[in-house]
């Protein structure tokens, strides 16, 4: 699924022709919410398999929440400086490495580290997919297309517990992370092949990039 951009009447700019892989953006937006909730039903199993306390096993969920939130404040300024595409590639690679670490984790500590890497990578799917749409389509059209991203963000958490439980009861919980690894690797190659750099599309000359501390008021 691709869409061409158009004249952004609200911003008063005419942007050059460009196509975006909307389906790929939908997948990237859905990875984060899915992987966030998918581990929730696995915590008792992780407690038993790693011979650890329930509270320690819960860190695979709580540290994900924390880093997922923090990373969203950082990725925007980074993409303003280095471009959307490089930051997205690094983020998706981080998610893939985290999924690999979680799949092969010999201890709960490695599992938690893998979840940290997943969280930092998944945050890009929440932030940069919207930014890319806004870069290319402007305010009016991007508002419509963000609806597709929202569908992925809603359906992912809805089906994640059932899918995680199915894996745990059949082939084992580790294969859930193998599936995440496969999806993230495919998404990484999709970004390489189909996602153009949109940082400078329709941006006025001399526009000031977002600062790293511009998001601090959100902490209030």
PDB file of C-alpha atoms in Angstrom, residues 2-220:
ATOM      1  CA  UNK A   2       1.448   3.355  -1.046  1.00  0.00           C
ATOM      2  CA  UNK A   3       0.111   6.868  -1.251  1.00  0.00           C
ATOM      3  CA  UNK A   4       1.327   9.904  -3.164  1.00  0.00           C
ATOM      4  CA  UNK A   5       1.624  13.248  -1.461  1.00  0.00           C
ATOM      5  CA  UNK A   6      -0.066  16.443  -2.538  1.00  0.00           C
ATOM      6  CA  UNK A   7      -0.158  20.173  -1.958  1.00  0.00           C
ATOM      7  CA  UNK A   8      -0.492  20.925   1.743  1.00  0.00           C
ATOM      8  CA  UNK A   9      -2.986  23.784   1.683  1.00  0.00           C
ATOM      9  CA  UNK A  10      -2.840  24.242   5.446  1.00  0.00           C
ATOM     10  CA  UNK A  11       0.908  24.760   5.418  1.00  0.00           C
ATOM     11  CA  UNK A  12       0.924  26.576   2.084  1.00  0.00           C
ATOM     12  CA  UNK A  13       3.705  24.433   0.605  1.00  0.00           C
ATOM     13  CA  UNK A  14       3.929  22.289  -2.504  1.00  0.00           C
ATOM     14  CA  UNK A  15       5.908  19.143  -1.788  1.00  0.00           C
ATOM     15  CA  UNK A  16       7.793  17.064  -4.394  1.00  0.00           C
ATOM     16  CA  UNK A  17       6.243  13.761  -5.555  1.00  0.00           C
ATOM     17  CA  UNK A  18       7.007  10.911  -3.136  1.00  0.00           C
ATOM     18  CA  UNK A  19       5.480   7.565  -2.272  1.00  0.00           C
ATOM     19  CA  UNK A  20       5.366   6.107   1.212  1.00  0.00           C
ATOM     20  CA  UNK A  21       4.904   2.415   2.119  1.00  0.00           C
ATOM     21  CA  UNK A  22       1.908   2.912   4.384  1.00  0.00           C
ATOM     22  CA  UNK A  23       1.587  -0.813   5.124  1.00  0.00           C
ATOM     23  CA  UNK A  24       5.199  -0.864   6.363  1.00  0.00           C
ATOM     24  CA  UNK A  25       4.488   2.146   8.583  1.00  0.00           C
ATOM     25  CA  UNK A  26       1.434   0.339   9.981  1.00  0.00           C
ATOM     26  CA  UNK A  27       3.592  -2.679  10.862  1.00  0.00           C
ATOM     27  CA  UNK A  28       6.204  -0.460  12.513  1.00  0.00           C
ATOM     28  CA  UNK A  29       3.502   1.310  14.521  1.00  0.00           C
ATOM     29  CA  UNK A  30       2.010  -1.986  15.707  1.00  0.00           C
ATOM     30  CA  UNK A  31       5.255  -3.647  16.817  1.00  0.00           C
ATOM     31  CA  UNK A  32       5.573  -1.584  19.991  1.00  0.00           C
ATOM     32  CA  UNK A  33       2.105  -2.064  21.507  1.00  0.00           C
ATOM     33  CA  UNK A  34       2.129  -5.758  20.585  1.00  0.00           C
ATOM     34  CA  UNK A  35       5.504  -6.527  22.170  1.00  0.00           C
ATOM     35  CA  UNK A  36       4.609  -4.407  25.191  1.00  0.00           C
ATOM     36  CA  UNK A  37       1.535  -6.423  26.147  1.00  0.00           C
ATOM     37  CA  UNK A  38       2.577  -9.828  24.809  1.00  0.00           C
ATOM     38  CA  UNK A  39       4.835 -10.597  27.782  1.00  0.00           C
ATOM     39  CA  UNK A  40       2.158  -9.927  30.404  1.00  0.00           C
ATOM     40  CA  UNK A  41       0.700 -13.485  30.398  1.00  0.00           C
ATOM     41  CA  UNK A  42       4.230 -14.939  30.284  1.00  0.00           C
ATOM     42  CA  UNK A  43       5.399 -13.546  33.634  1.00  0.00           C
ATOM     43  CA  UNK A  44       4.439 -16.654  35.693  1.00  0.00           C
ATOM     44  CA  UNK A  45       6.196 -18.851  33.131  1.00  0.00           C
ATOM     45  CA  UNK A  46       9.305 -16.653  33.177  1.00  0.00           C
ATOM     46  CA  UNK A  47       9.317 -16.801  36.983  1.00  0.00           C
ATOM     47  CA  UNK A  48       9.406 -20.584  36.885  1.00  0.00           C
ATOM     48  CA  UNK A  49      11.788 -20.997  33.950  1.00  0.00           C
ATOM     49  CA  UNK A  50      14.387 -18.563  35.266  1.00  0.00           C
ATOM     50  CA  UNK A  51      13.882 -19.577  38.906  1.00  0.00           C
ATOM     51  CA  UNK A  52      13.425 -15.984  39.987  1.00  0.00           C
ATOM     52  CA  UNK A  53      10.912 -13.967  41.981  1.00  0.00           C
ATOM     53  CA  UNK A  54       7.662 -12.763  40.498  1.00  0.00           C
ATOM     54  CA  UNK A  55       8.683  -9.163  41.137  1.00  0.00           C
ATOM     55  CA  UNK A  56      11.923  -9.587  39.211  1.00  0.00           C
ATOM     56  CA  UNK A  57      10.115 -11.241  36.317  1.00  0.00           C
ATOM     57  CA  UNK A  58       7.732  -8.277  36.176  1.00  0.00           C
ATOM     58  CA  UNK A  59      10.671  -6.062  35.223  1.00  0.00           C
ATOM     59  CA  UNK A  60      10.405  -7.406  31.667  1.00  0.00           C
ATOM     60  CA  UNK A  61       7.211  -5.351  31.492  1.00  0.00           C
ATOM     61  CA  UNK A  62       7.957  -2.349  33.721  1.00  0.00           C
ATOM     62  CA  UNK A  63      11.376  -1.509  32.250  1.00  0.00           C
ATOM     63  CA  UNK A  64       9.801  -1.708  28.806  1.00  0.00           C
ATOM     64  CA  UNK A  65       7.191   0.875  29.809  1.00  0.00           C
ATOM     65  CA  UNK A  66       9.836   3.228  31.238  1.00  0.00           C
ATOM     66  CA  UNK A  67      12.274   3.122  28.326  1.00  0.00           C
ATOM     67  CA  UNK A  68       9.464   3.172  25.781  1.00  0.00           C
ATOM     68  CA  UNK A  69       8.288   6.491  27.231  1.00  0.00           C
ATOM     69  CA  UNK A  70      11.756   8.038  27.564  1.00  0.00           C
ATOM     70  CA  UNK A  71      12.871   7.024  24.072  1.00  0.00           C
ATOM     71  CA  UNK A  72       9.915   8.814  22.496  1.00  0.00           C
ATOM     72  CA  UNK A  73      11.233  12.133  23.848  1.00  0.00           C
ATOM     73  CA  UNK A  74      14.660  11.539  22.306  1.00  0.00           C
ATOM     74  CA  UNK A  75      13.872  10.059  18.902  1.00  0.00           C
ATOM     75  CA  UNK A  76      12.219  13.183  17.529  1.00  0.00           C
ATOM     76  CA  UNK A  77      15.226  15.475  18.051  1.00  0.00           C
ATOM     77  CA  UNK A  78      17.568  12.755  16.785  1.00  0.00           C
ATOM     78  CA  UNK A  79      15.552  12.375  13.585  1.00  0.00           C
ATOM     79  CA  UNK A  80      15.622  16.155  13.086  1.00  0.00           C
ATOM     80  CA  UNK A  81      19.414  16.086  13.144  1.00  0.00           C
ATOM     81  CA  UNK A  82      20.273  12.824  11.412  1.00  0.00           C
ATOM     82  CA  UNK A  83      17.172  12.124   9.333  1.00  0.00           C
ATOM     83  CA  UNK A  84      14.128   9.900   9.785  1.00  0.00           C
ATOM     84  CA  UNK A  85      15.508   6.925   7.874  1.00  0.00           C
ATOM     85  CA  UNK A  86      18.842   6.422   9.723  1.00  0.00           C
ATOM     86  CA  UNK A  87      17.174   6.734  13.123  1.00  0.00           C
ATOM     87  CA  UNK A  88      14.436   4.310  12.073  1.00  0.00           C
ATOM     88  CA  UNK A  89      17.011   1.794  10.848  1.00  0.00           C
ATOM     89  CA  UNK A  90      18.963   1.931  14.113  1.00  0.00           C
ATOM     90  CA  UNK A  91      15.760   1.670  16.153  1.00  0.00           C
ATOM     91  CA  UNK A  92      14.401  -1.345  14.262  1.00  0.00           C
ATOM     92  CA  UNK A  93      17.823  -3.010  14.495  1.00  0.00           C
ATOM     93  CA  UNK A  94      17.740  -2.392  18.261  1.00  0.00           C
ATOM     94  CA  UNK A  95      14.343  -4.078  18.468  1.00  0.00           C
ATOM     95  CA  UNK A  96      15.626  -7.053  16.468  1.00  0.00           C
ATOM     96  CA  UNK A  97      18.702  -7.464  18.688  1.00  0.00           C
ATOM     97  CA  UNK A  98      16.462  -7.236  21.751  1.00  0.00           C
ATOM     98  CA  UNK A  99      14.149  -9.910  20.368  1.00  0.00           C
ATOM     99  CA  UNK A 100      17.164 -12.122  19.654  1.00  0.00           C
ATOM    100  CA  UNK A 101      18.491 -11.630  23.194  1.00  0.00           C
ATOM    101  CA  UNK A 102      15.068 -12.426  24.676  1.00  0.00           C
ATOM    102  CA  UNK A 103      14.715 -15.540  22.517  1.00  0.00           C
ATOM    103  CA  UNK A 104      18.087 -16.946  23.585  1.00  0.00           C
ATOM    104  CA  UNK A 105      18.163 -15.466  27.110  1.00  0.00           C
ATOM    105  CA  UNK A 106      19.941 -17.810  29.560  1.00  0.00           C
ATOM    106  CA  UNK A 107      18.920 -15.670  32.561  1.00  0.00           C
ATOM    107  CA  UNK A 108      16.328 -13.133  33.596  1.00  0.00           C
ATOM    108  CA  UNK A 109      18.982 -10.400  33.483  1.00  0.00           C
ATOM    109  CA  UNK A 110      19.628 -11.016  29.782  1.00  0.00           C
ATOM    110  CA  UNK A 111      15.897 -11.139  29.212  1.00  0.00           C
ATOM    111  CA  UNK A 112      15.462  -7.729  30.837  1.00  0.00           C
ATOM    112  CA  UNK A 113      18.316  -6.310  28.754  1.00  0.00           C
ATOM    113  CA  UNK A 114      16.656  -7.632  25.621  1.00  0.00           C
ATOM    114  CA  UNK A 115      13.406  -5.989  26.608  1.00  0.00           C
ATOM    115  CA  UNK A 116      15.218  -2.675  27.082  1.00  0.00           C
ATOM    116  CA  UNK A 117      16.547  -2.869  23.527  1.00  0.00           C
ATOM    117  CA  UNK A 118      13.109  -3.785  22.245  1.00  0.00           C
ATOM    118  CA  UNK A 119      11.532  -0.807  23.989  1.00  0.00           C
ATOM    119  CA  UNK A 120      13.983   1.698  22.546  1.00  0.00           C
ATOM    120  CA  UNK A 121      13.431   0.292  19.077  1.00  0.00           C
ATOM    121  CA  UNK A 122       9.660   0.057  19.338  1.00  0.00           C
ATOM    122  CA  UNK A 123       9.374   3.713  20.357  1.00  0.00           C
ATOM    123  CA  UNK A 124      10.437   4.706  16.848  1.00  0.00           C
ATOM    124  CA  UNK A 125       7.342   3.026  15.490  1.00  0.00           C
ATOM    125  CA  UNK A 126       5.209   5.305  17.635  1.00  0.00           C
ATOM    126  CA  UNK A 127       7.054   8.549  16.909  1.00  0.00           C
ATOM    127  CA  UNK A 128       8.698   8.423  13.513  1.00  0.00           C
ATOM    128  CA  UNK A 129       5.844   6.829  11.584  1.00  0.00           C
ATOM    129  CA  UNK A 130       3.666   9.849  12.376  1.00  0.00           C
ATOM    130  CA  UNK A 131       6.509  12.254  11.654  1.00  0.00           C
ATOM    131  CA  UNK A 132       7.172  10.671   8.258  1.00  0.00           C
ATOM    132  CA  UNK A 133       3.498  10.936   7.324  1.00  0.00           C
ATOM    133  CA  UNK A 134       3.402  14.575   8.360  1.00  0.00           C
ATOM    134  CA  UNK A 135       6.623  15.326   6.435  1.00  0.00           C
ATOM    135  CA  UNK A 136       5.183  14.045   3.172  1.00  0.00           C
ATOM    136  CA  UNK A 137       1.424  14.576   3.374  1.00  0.00           C
ATOM    137  CA  UNK A 138       1.062  17.612   5.611  1.00  0.00           C
ATOM    138  CA  UNK A 139      -1.587  18.212   8.254  1.00  0.00           C
ATOM    139  CA  UNK A 140      -4.755  17.364   6.340  1.00  0.00           C
ATOM    140  CA  UNK A 141      -3.837  14.089   4.630  1.00  0.00           C
ATOM    141  CA  UNK A 142      -1.625  12.757   7.431  1.00  0.00           C
ATOM    142  CA  UNK A 143      -4.518  13.056   9.891  1.00  0.00           C
ATOM    143  CA  UNK A 144      -6.449  10.573   7.747  1.00  0.00           C
ATOM    144  CA  UNK A 145      -3.579   8.128   7.320  1.00  0.00           C
ATOM    145  CA  UNK A 146      -2.742   8.156  11.014  1.00  0.00           C
ATOM    146  CA  UNK A 147      -6.023   6.275  11.400  1.00  0.00           C
ATOM    147  CA  UNK A 148      -4.334   3.241   9.839  1.00  0.00           C
ATOM    148  CA  UNK A 149      -1.556   3.464  12.420  1.00  0.00           C
ATOM    149  CA  UNK A 150      -4.111   3.745  15.202  1.00  0.00           C
ATOM    150  CA  UNK A 151      -5.793   0.539  14.051  1.00  0.00           C
ATOM    151  CA  UNK A 152      -2.477  -1.315  14.415  1.00  0.00           C
ATOM    152  CA  UNK A 153      -1.888   0.240  17.835  1.00  0.00           C
ATOM    153  CA  UNK A 154      -5.325  -0.935  19.006  1.00  0.00           C
ATOM    154  CA  UNK A 155      -5.382  -4.406  17.458  1.00  0.00           C
ATOM    155  CA  UNK A 156      -1.835  -5.275  18.566  1.00  0.00           C
ATOM    156  CA  UNK A 157      -2.534  -5.169  22.322  1.00  0.00           C
ATOM    157  CA  UNK A 158      -5.932  -6.823  21.794  1.00  0.00           C
ATOM    158  CA  UNK A 159      -4.503  -9.969  20.234  1.00  0.00           C
ATOM    159  CA  UNK A 160      -1.080 -10.006  21.925  1.00  0.00           C
ATOM    160  CA  UNK A 161      -2.094 -11.914  25.099  1.00  0.00           C
ATOM    161  CA  UNK A 162      -3.941 -14.590  23.128  1.00  0.00           C
ATOM    162  CA  UNK A 163      -1.041 -15.045  20.701  1.00  0.00           C
ATOM    163  CA  UNK A 164       1.491 -15.146  23.548  1.00  0.00           C
ATOM    164  CA  UNK A 165      -0.588 -17.724  25.398  1.00  0.00           C
ATOM    165  CA  UNK A 166      -0.880 -19.834  22.261  1.00  0.00           C
ATOM    166  CA  UNK A 167       2.892 -19.853  21.805  1.00  0.00           C
ATOM    167  CA  UNK A 168       3.469 -20.658  25.478  1.00  0.00           C
ATOM    168  CA  UNK A 169       1.052 -23.592  25.406  1.00  0.00           C
ATOM    169  CA  UNK A 170       2.233 -25.070  22.118  1.00  0.00           C
ATOM    170  CA  UNK A 171       5.827 -24.471  20.969  1.00  0.00           C
ATOM    171  CA  UNK A 172       7.088 -22.495  23.975  1.00  0.00           C
ATOM    172  CA  UNK A 173       7.275 -18.824  24.944  1.00  0.00           C
ATOM    173  CA  UNK A 174      10.716 -18.318  23.384  1.00  0.00           C
ATOM    174  CA  UNK A 175       9.267 -18.740  19.919  1.00  0.00           C
ATOM    175  CA  UNK A 176       7.145 -15.648  20.475  1.00  0.00           C
ATOM    176  CA  UNK A 177      10.359 -13.637  20.473  1.00  0.00           C
ATOM    177  CA  UNK A 178      11.578 -15.565  17.443  1.00  0.00           C
ATOM    178  CA  UNK A 179       8.446 -14.374  15.657  1.00  0.00           C
ATOM    179  CA  UNK A 180       9.161 -10.781  16.759  1.00  0.00           C
ATOM    180  CA  UNK A 181      12.711 -11.199  15.478  1.00  0.00           C
ATOM    181  CA  UNK A 182      11.451 -12.328  12.084  1.00  0.00           C
ATOM    182  CA  UNK A 183       8.980  -9.453  11.802  1.00  0.00           C
ATOM    183  CA  UNK A 184      11.547  -6.841  12.842  1.00  0.00           C
ATOM    184  CA  UNK A 185      14.191  -8.163  10.425  1.00  0.00           C
ATOM    185  CA  UNK A 186      11.642  -8.059   7.598  1.00  0.00           C
ATOM    186  CA  UNK A 187      10.653  -4.531   8.657  1.00  0.00           C
ATOM    187  CA  UNK A 188      14.321  -3.448   8.694  1.00  0.00           C
ATOM    188  CA  UNK A 189      14.804  -4.600   5.113  1.00  0.00           C
ATOM    189  CA  UNK A 190      11.507  -2.937   4.238  1.00  0.00           C
ATOM    190  CA  UNK A 191      12.811   0.383   5.573  1.00  0.00           C
ATOM    191  CA  UNK A 192      16.039  -0.062   3.589  1.00  0.00           C
ATOM    192  CA  UNK A 193      14.164  -0.842   0.388  1.00  0.00           C
ATOM    193  CA  UNK A 194      11.003   1.227   0.478  1.00  0.00           C
ATOM    194  CA  UNK A 195      11.197   4.094   2.996  1.00  0.00           C
ATOM    195  CA  UNK A 196      12.649   7.322   1.576  1.00  0.00           C
ATOM    196  CA  UNK A 197      14.266  10.041   3.640  1.00  0.00           C
ATOM    197  CA  UNK A 198      11.580  12.650   4.359  1.00  0.00           C
ATOM    198  CA  UNK A 199      13.360  15.007   6.739  1.00  0.00           C
ATOM    199  CA  UNK A 200      13.740  17.853   4.254  1.00  0.00           C
ATOM    200  CA  UNK A 201      10.480  17.424   2.358  1.00  0.00           C
ATOM    201  CA  UNK A 202       8.585  20.695   2.440  1.00  0.00           C
ATOM    202  CA  UNK A 203      10.749  22.114   5.249  1.00  0.00           C
ATOM    203  CA  UNK A 204      11.536  25.830   4.940  1.00  0.00           C
ATOM    204  CA  UNK A 205      15.196  26.731   4.568  1.00  0.00           C
ATOM    205  CA  UNK A 206      16.758  27.475   7.938  1.00  0.00           C
ATOM    206  CA  UNK A 207      14.021  25.729   9.925  1.00  0.00           C
ATOM    207  CA  UNK A 208      15.171  25.044  13.470  1.00  0.00           C
ATOM    208  CA  UNK A 209      15.346  21.366  14.477  1.00  0.00           C
ATOM    209  CA  UNK A 210      13.503  20.185  17.559  1.00  0.00           C
ATOM    210  CA  UNK A 211      15.601  20.500  20.706  1.00  0.00           C
ATOM    211  CA  UNK A 212      16.263  17.639  23.106  1.00  0.00           C
ATOM    212  CA  UNK A 213      14.583  19.533  25.935  1.00  0.00           C
ATOM    213  CA  UNK A 214      11.522  20.684  23.999  1.00  0.00           C
ATOM    214  CA  UNK A 215       9.549  17.697  25.279  1.00  0.00           C
ATOM    215  CA  UNK A 216      10.291  18.286  28.965  1.00  0.00           C
ATOM    216  CA  UNK A 217       7.000  20.175  29.555  1.00  0.00           C
ATOM    217  CA  UNK A 218       5.267  16.824  28.965  1.00  0.00           C
ATOM    218  CA  UNK A 219       6.697  15.629  32.277  1.00  0.00           C
ATOM    219  CA  UNK A 220       4.369  18.062  34.064  1.00  0.00           C
TER     220      UNK A 220
END
